[in-house]
Amino acid sequence: MITSFEGSFLLHHTKNKGDIAATKAIADLTLNRVVNRTIWVDKKGIHQKKYQVGDFDYYAVYLPDIDKVVYPSVNFSGCYITTKVPNSATPFYWWEDFIDFTEDAPKRTYKELGVDLTTRKVNLDSRIHTRKVERPSKAELQELVWEKPTTQIAKDFGVSDKAVEKWCKVYALIITNH
């Protein structure tokens, strides 16, 4: 999708993102005084050295979510560097560990960043209100089990006697046979 707008060309969105990332990386490298030593001029003219694969020690990675450039070593090729804490217990590489030129970085966990994935975000009593039959309290059930057999309690509540046995198990009550 290439369109023109008042004499300027708006290129495909992925090319624009790549151009922005390259520009941000070059600007950040220039601000940090990392000079390009592959082109030089002397009395014999302009000289240029072509890059080889082994010439690179670091990547300059632009992270558009936070508008930052990070510098992981080429050893991190194929690794994900995240800007948001993932909703997973799997360790991950955190972007702040790569602000400076980084040879090695620890894998982080959500706990190190102060996030607790195990915290329930719902009301703990909500399950009680979703039951078809309200379970009696421990004291009520203890009194009923002492007075009546479980089959009679089950009929009174409209549940099976197995359900009454499970209620007793949850409350750690002992069923006595009369």
PDB file of C-alpha atoms in Angstrom:
ATOM      1  CA  MET A   1       0.000   0.000   0.000  1.00  0.00           C
ATOM      2  CA  ILE A   2       1.889   3.046  -1.262  1.00  0.00           C
ATOM      3  CA  THR A   3       0.000   6.321  -1.303  1.00  0.00           C
ATOM      4  CA  SER A   4       0.922   9.918  -1.962  1.00  0.00           C
ATOM      5  CA  PHE A   5      -0.197  12.831   0.148  1.00  0.00           C
ATOM      6  CA  GLU A   6       0.439  16.398  -1.040  1.00  0.00           C
ATOM      7  CA  GLY A   7       3.583  15.526  -2.960  1.00  0.00           C
ATOM      8  CA  SER A   8       5.146  13.281  -0.285  1.00  0.00           C
ATOM      9  CA  PHE A   9       5.087   9.512  -0.301  1.00  0.00           C
ATOM     10  CA  LEU A  10       3.718   7.519   2.605  1.00  0.00           C
ATOM     11  CA  LEU A  11       5.227   4.090   2.275  1.00  0.00           C
ATOM     12  CA  HIS A  12       4.047   0.785   3.612  1.00  0.00           C
ATOM     13  CA  HIS A  13       3.570   0.791   7.404  1.00  0.00           C
ATOM     14  CA  THR A  14       6.221  -1.877   8.040  1.00  0.00           C
ATOM     15  CA  LYS A  15       8.811   0.092   6.070  1.00  0.00           C
ATOM     16  CA  ASN A  16       7.929   3.210   8.046  1.00  0.00           C
ATOM     17  CA  LYS A  17       8.403   1.306  11.318  1.00  0.00           C
ATOM     18  CA  GLY A  18      11.776   0.016  10.146  1.00  0.00           C
ATOM     19  CA  ASP A  19      12.880   3.498   9.070  1.00  0.00           C
ATOM     20  CA  ILE A  20      11.804   4.970  12.403  1.00  0.00           C
ATOM     21  CA  ALA A  21      13.637   2.221  14.308  1.00  0.00           C
ATOM     22  CA  ALA A  22      16.842   2.735  12.305  1.00  0.00           C
ATOM     23  CA  THR A  23      16.651   6.506  12.762  1.00  0.00           C
ATOM     24  CA  LYS A  24      16.092   6.177  16.517  1.00  0.00           C
ATOM     25  CA  ALA A  25      19.003   3.736  16.828  1.00  0.00           C
ATOM     26  CA  ILE A  26      21.362   6.000  14.842  1.00  0.00           C
ATOM     27  CA  ALA A  27      20.289   9.048  16.858  1.00  0.00           C
ATOM     28  CA  ASP A  28      20.790   7.232  20.153  1.00  0.00           C
ATOM     29  CA  LEU A  29      24.193   5.907  19.099  1.00  0.00           C
ATOM     30  CA  THR A  30      25.227   9.417  18.028  1.00  0.00           C
ATOM     31  CA  LEU A  31      24.079  10.911  21.337  1.00  0.00           C
ATOM     32  CA  ASN A  32      26.087   8.251  23.194  1.00  0.00           C
ATOM     33  CA  ARG A  33      29.217   9.112  21.155  1.00  0.00           C
ATOM     34  CA  VAL A  34      29.439   5.785  19.361  1.00  0.00           C
ATOM     35  CA  VAL A  35      31.159   6.751  16.130  1.00  0.00           C
ATOM     36  CA  ASN A  36      30.958   5.050  12.779  1.00  0.00           C
ATOM     37  CA  ARG A  37      34.539   4.059  11.897  1.00  0.00           C
ATOM     38  CA  THR A  38      33.843   2.442   8.543  1.00  0.00           C
ATOM     39  CA  ILE A  39      34.116   5.571   6.387  1.00  0.00           C
ATOM     40  CA  TRP A  40      37.090   7.915   6.446  1.00  0.00           C
ATOM     41  CA  VAL A  41      38.726  10.522   4.271  1.00  0.00           C
ATOM     42  CA  ASP A  42      42.427  11.126   3.795  1.00  0.00           C
ATOM     43  CA  LYS A  43      44.682  12.590   1.100  1.00  0.00           C
ATOM     44  CA  LYS A  44      44.110   9.517  -1.067  1.00  0.00           C
ATOM     45  CA  GLY A  45      40.344  10.017  -1.113  1.00  0.00           C
ATOM     46  CA  ILE A  46      37.218   8.625   0.544  1.00  0.00           C
ATOM     47  CA  HIS A  47      37.574   5.128   1.941  1.00  0.00           C
ATOM     48  CA  GLN A  48      34.885   2.724   2.996  1.00  0.00           C
ATOM     49  CA  LYS A  49      35.085  -0.564   4.847  1.00  0.00           C
ATOM     50  CA  LYS A  50      32.237  -3.010   4.304  1.00  0.00           C
ATOM     51  CA  TYR A  51      30.788  -4.676   7.376  1.00  0.00           C
ATOM     52  CA  GLN A  52      31.222  -8.402   7.906  1.00  0.00           C
ATOM     53  CA  VAL A  53      28.963 -10.572  10.058  1.00  0.00           C
ATOM     54  CA  GLY A  54      31.666 -10.963  12.720  1.00  0.00           C
ATOM     55  CA  ASP A  55      32.149  -7.182  13.001  1.00  0.00           C
ATOM     56  CA  PHE A  56      29.113  -6.726  15.222  1.00  0.00           C
ATOM     57  CA  ASP A  57      29.193  -7.097  18.979  1.00  0.00           C
ATOM     58  CA  TYR A  58      25.791  -5.608  19.817  1.00  0.00           C
ATOM     59  CA  TYR A  59      22.386  -4.976  18.357  1.00  0.00           C
ATOM     60  CA  ALA A  60      20.663  -1.617  18.618  1.00  0.00           C
ATOM     61  CA  VAL A  61      16.990  -2.490  19.151  1.00  0.00           C
ATOM     62  CA  TYR A  62      14.313   0.200  19.114  1.00  0.00           C
ATOM     63  CA  LEU A  63      11.354  -0.553  21.402  1.00  0.00           C
ATOM     64  CA  PRO A  64       8.420   1.515  20.119  1.00  0.00           C
ATOM     65  CA  ASP A  65       6.171   0.719  23.120  1.00  0.00           C
ATOM     66  CA  ILE A  66       8.438   2.744  25.400  1.00  0.00           C
ATOM     67  CA  ASP A  67      10.312   4.797  22.755  1.00  0.00           C
ATOM     68  CA  LYS A  68      13.737   3.530  23.890  1.00  0.00           C
ATOM     69  CA  VAL A  69      16.758   1.922  22.240  1.00  0.00           C
ATOM     70  CA  VAL A  70      18.459  -1.001  24.008  1.00  0.00           C
ATOM     71  CA  TYR A  71      21.792  -2.685  23.268  1.00  0.00           C
ATOM     72  CA  PRO A  72      21.877  -6.456  23.730  1.00  0.00           C
ATOM     73  CA  SER A  73      24.942  -8.461  22.713  1.00  0.00           C
ATOM     74  CA  VAL A  74      24.755 -10.540  19.548  1.00  0.00           C
ATOM     75  CA  ASN A  75      24.714 -13.500  21.946  1.00  0.00           C
ATOM     76  CA  PHE A  76      21.047 -12.636  22.586  1.00  0.00           C
ATOM     77  CA  SER A  77      20.112 -13.364  18.983  1.00  0.00           C
ATOM     78  CA  GLY A  78      16.627 -14.876  18.883  1.00  0.00           C
ATOM     79  CA  CYS A  79      15.746 -13.865  22.459  1.00  0.00           C
ATOM     80  CA  TYR A  80      12.703 -11.823  23.389  1.00  0.00           C
ATOM     81  CA  ILE A  81      13.226  -8.632  25.368  1.00  0.00           C
ATOM     82  CA  THR A  82       9.984  -7.550  26.979  1.00  0.00           C
ATOM     83  CA  THR A  83       8.728  -4.146  28.091  1.00  0.00           C
ATOM     84  CA  LYS A  84       5.670  -5.451  29.954  1.00  0.00           C
ATOM     85  CA  VAL A  85       5.636  -8.112  32.646  1.00  0.00           C
ATOM     86  CA  PRO A  86       4.159 -11.199  30.988  1.00  0.00           C
ATOM     87  CA  ASN A  87       1.258 -12.991  32.606  1.00  0.00           C
ATOM     88  CA  SER A  88       3.358 -16.129  32.932  1.00  0.00           C
ATOM     89  CA  ALA A  89       5.779 -17.689  35.375  1.00  0.00           C
ATOM     90  CA  THR A  90       8.295 -18.303  32.559  1.00  0.00           C
ATOM     91  CA  PRO A  91      11.501 -16.253  33.069  1.00  0.00           C
ATOM     92  CA  PHE A  92      12.094 -13.418  30.590  1.00  0.00           C
ATOM     93  CA  TYR A  93      14.628 -10.757  29.613  1.00  0.00           C
ATOM     94  CA  TRP A  94      13.697  -7.275  30.888  1.00  0.00           C
ATOM     95  CA  TRP A  95      14.410  -4.214  28.740  1.00  0.00           C
ATOM     96  CA  GLU A  96      16.064  -2.163  31.525  1.00  0.00           C
ATOM     97  CA  ASP A  97      18.909  -4.700  31.677  1.00  0.00           C
ATOM     98  CA  PHE A  98      19.929  -3.700  28.126  1.00  0.00           C
ATOM     99  CA  ILE A  99      20.013   0.118  28.376  1.00  0.00           C
ATOM    100  CA  ASP A 100      23.819   0.042  28.262  1.00  0.00           C
ATOM    101  CA  PHE A 101      25.867  -2.282  26.068  1.00  0.00           C
ATOM    102  CA  THR A 102      25.143  -5.639  27.664  1.00  0.00           C
ATOM    103  CA  GLU A 103      27.159  -8.849  27.354  1.00  0.00           C
ATOM    104  CA  ASP A 104      25.021 -10.871  29.742  1.00  0.00           C
ATOM    105  CA  ALA A 105      21.760 -10.300  31.539  1.00  0.00           C
ATOM    106  CA  PRO A 106      19.769 -12.380  33.996  1.00  0.00           C
ATOM    107  CA  LYS A 107      16.410 -13.801  33.132  1.00  0.00           C
ATOM    108  CA  ARG A 108      13.834 -12.139  35.355  1.00  0.00           C
ATOM    109  CA  THR A 109      10.644 -13.433  36.910  1.00  0.00           C
ATOM    110  CA  TYR A 110       7.426 -11.631  37.635  1.00  0.00           C
ATOM    111  CA  LYS A 111       8.165 -11.822  41.386  1.00  0.00           C
ATOM    112  CA  GLU A 112      11.387  -9.792  40.988  1.00  0.00           C
ATOM    113  CA  LEU A 113       9.369  -6.966  39.454  1.00  0.00           C
ATOM    114  CA  GLY A 114       6.798  -6.984  42.245  1.00  0.00           C
ATOM    115  CA  VAL A 115       3.958  -8.652  40.352  1.00  0.00           C
ATOM    116  CA  ASP A 116       1.945 -11.406  41.989  1.00  0.00           C
ATOM    117  CA  LEU A 117       0.237 -13.668  39.470  1.00  0.00           C
ATOM    118  CA  THR A 118      -1.241 -15.879  42.176  1.00  0.00           C
ATOM    119  CA  THR A 119      -3.417 -13.195  43.737  1.00  0.00           C
ATOM    120  CA  ARG A 120      -7.058 -13.859  43.020  1.00  0.00           C
ATOM    121  CA  LYS A 121      -8.697 -10.830  41.534  1.00  0.00           C
ATOM    122  CA  VAL A 122     -12.212 -12.017  42.378  1.00  0.00           C
ATOM    123  CA  ASN A 123     -14.193 -12.119  45.570  1.00  0.00           C
ATOM    124  CA  LEU A 124     -13.293 -15.280  47.457  1.00  0.00           C
ATOM    125  CA  ASP A 125     -16.911 -15.707  48.623  1.00  0.00           C
ATOM    126  CA  SER A 126     -18.289 -15.539  45.076  1.00  0.00           C
ATOM    127  CA  ARG A 127     -18.307 -19.336  44.657  1.00  0.00           C
ATOM    128  CA  ILE A 128     -20.659 -19.771  47.589  1.00  0.00           C
ATOM    129  CA  HIS A 129     -23.306 -17.652  45.891  1.00  0.00           C
ATOM    130  CA  THR A 130     -23.119 -19.611  42.640  1.00  0.00           C
ATOM    131  CA  ARG A 131     -24.220 -22.900  44.200  1.00  0.00           C
ATOM    132  CA  LYS A 132     -27.677 -24.255  43.487  1.00  0.00           C
ATOM    133  CA  VAL A 133     -28.186 -25.006  47.171  1.00  0.00           C
ATOM    134  CA  GLU A 134     -26.711 -22.882  49.944  1.00  0.00           C
ATOM    135  CA  ARG A 135     -24.510 -24.969  52.197  1.00  0.00           C
ATOM    136  CA  PRO A 136     -25.407 -24.690  55.894  1.00  0.00           C
ATOM    137  CA  SER A 137     -22.821 -23.247  58.268  1.00  0.00           C
ATOM    138  CA  LYS A 138     -20.489 -25.579  60.136  1.00  0.00           C
ATOM    139  CA  ALA A 139     -22.434 -25.225  63.396  1.00  0.00           C
ATOM    140  CA  GLU A 140     -25.792 -25.859  61.690  1.00  0.00           C
ATOM    141  CA  LEU A 141     -24.472 -28.888  59.818  1.00  0.00           C
ATOM    142  CA  GLN A 142     -22.869 -30.312  62.960  1.00  0.00           C
ATOM    143  CA  GLU A 143     -26.197 -30.068  64.782  1.00  0.00           C
ATOM    144  CA  LEU A 144     -28.103 -31.616  61.849  1.00  0.00           C
ATOM    145  CA  VAL A 145     -25.638 -34.520  61.527  1.00  0.00           C
ATOM    146  CA  TRP A 146     -25.996 -35.221  65.257  1.00  0.00           C
ATOM    147  CA  GLU A 147     -29.814 -35.209  65.090  1.00  0.00           C
ATOM    148  CA  LYS A 148     -30.571 -36.817  61.677  1.00  0.00           C
ATOM    149  CA  PRO A 149     -29.085 -39.325  59.237  1.00  0.00           C
ATOM    150  CA  THR A 150     -27.411 -37.915  56.118  1.00  0.00           C
ATOM    151  CA  THR A 151     -30.174 -39.259  53.862  1.00  0.00           C
ATOM    152  CA  GLN A 152     -32.760 -37.186  55.755  1.00  0.00           C
ATOM    153  CA  ILE A 153     -30.550 -34.058  55.652  1.00  0.00           C
ATOM    154  CA  ALA A 154     -30.113 -34.611  51.903  1.00  0.00           C
ATOM    155  CA  LYS A 155     -33.891 -34.790  51.378  1.00  0.00           C
ATOM    156  CA  ASP A 156     -34.411 -31.624  53.441  1.00  0.00           C
ATOM    157  CA  PHE A 157     -31.907 -29.673  51.284  1.00  0.00           C
ATOM    158  CA  GLY A 158     -32.831 -31.319  47.970  1.00  0.00           C
ATOM    159  CA  VAL A 159     -29.356 -32.780  47.385  1.00  0.00           C
ATOM    160  CA  SER A 160     -27.820 -36.246  47.408  1.00  0.00           C
ATOM    161  CA  ASP A 161     -26.507 -37.843  50.567  1.00  0.00           C
ATOM    162  CA  LYS A 162     -23.068 -37.803  48.887  1.00  0.00           C
ATOM    163  CA  ALA A 163     -23.286 -33.978  48.777  1.00  0.00           C
ATOM    164  CA  VAL A 164     -23.983 -33.911  52.522  1.00  0.00           C
ATOM    165  CA  GLU A 165     -20.964 -36.173  53.080  1.00  0.00           C
ATOM    166  CA  LYS A 166     -18.808 -33.758  51.061  1.00  0.00           C
ATOM    167  CA  TRP A 167     -20.072 -30.821  53.137  1.00  0.00           C
ATOM    168  CA  CYS A 168     -19.046 -32.707  56.268  1.00  0.00           C
ATOM    169  CA  LYS A 169     -15.639 -33.442  54.769  1.00  0.00           C
ATOM    170  CA  VAL A 170     -15.086 -29.733  53.964  1.00  0.00           C
ATOM    171  CA  TYR A 171     -15.964 -28.764  57.541  1.00  0.00           C
ATOM    172  CA  ALA A 172     -14.006 -31.765  58.960  1.00  0.00           C
ATOM    173  CA  LEU A 173     -17.110 -33.106  60.710  1.00  0.00           C
ATOM    174  CA  ILE A 174     -17.513 -36.733  61.706  1.00  0.00           C
ATOM    175  CA  ILE A 175     -20.736 -38.376  60.572  1.00  0.00           C
ATOM    176  CA  THR A 176     -22.335 -40.493  63.289  1.00  0.00           C
ATOM    177  CA  ASN A 177     -24.765 -43.259  62.349  1.00  0.00           C
ATOM    178  CA  HIS A 178     -27.838 -43.488  64.504  1.00  0.00           C
TER     179      HIS A 178
END
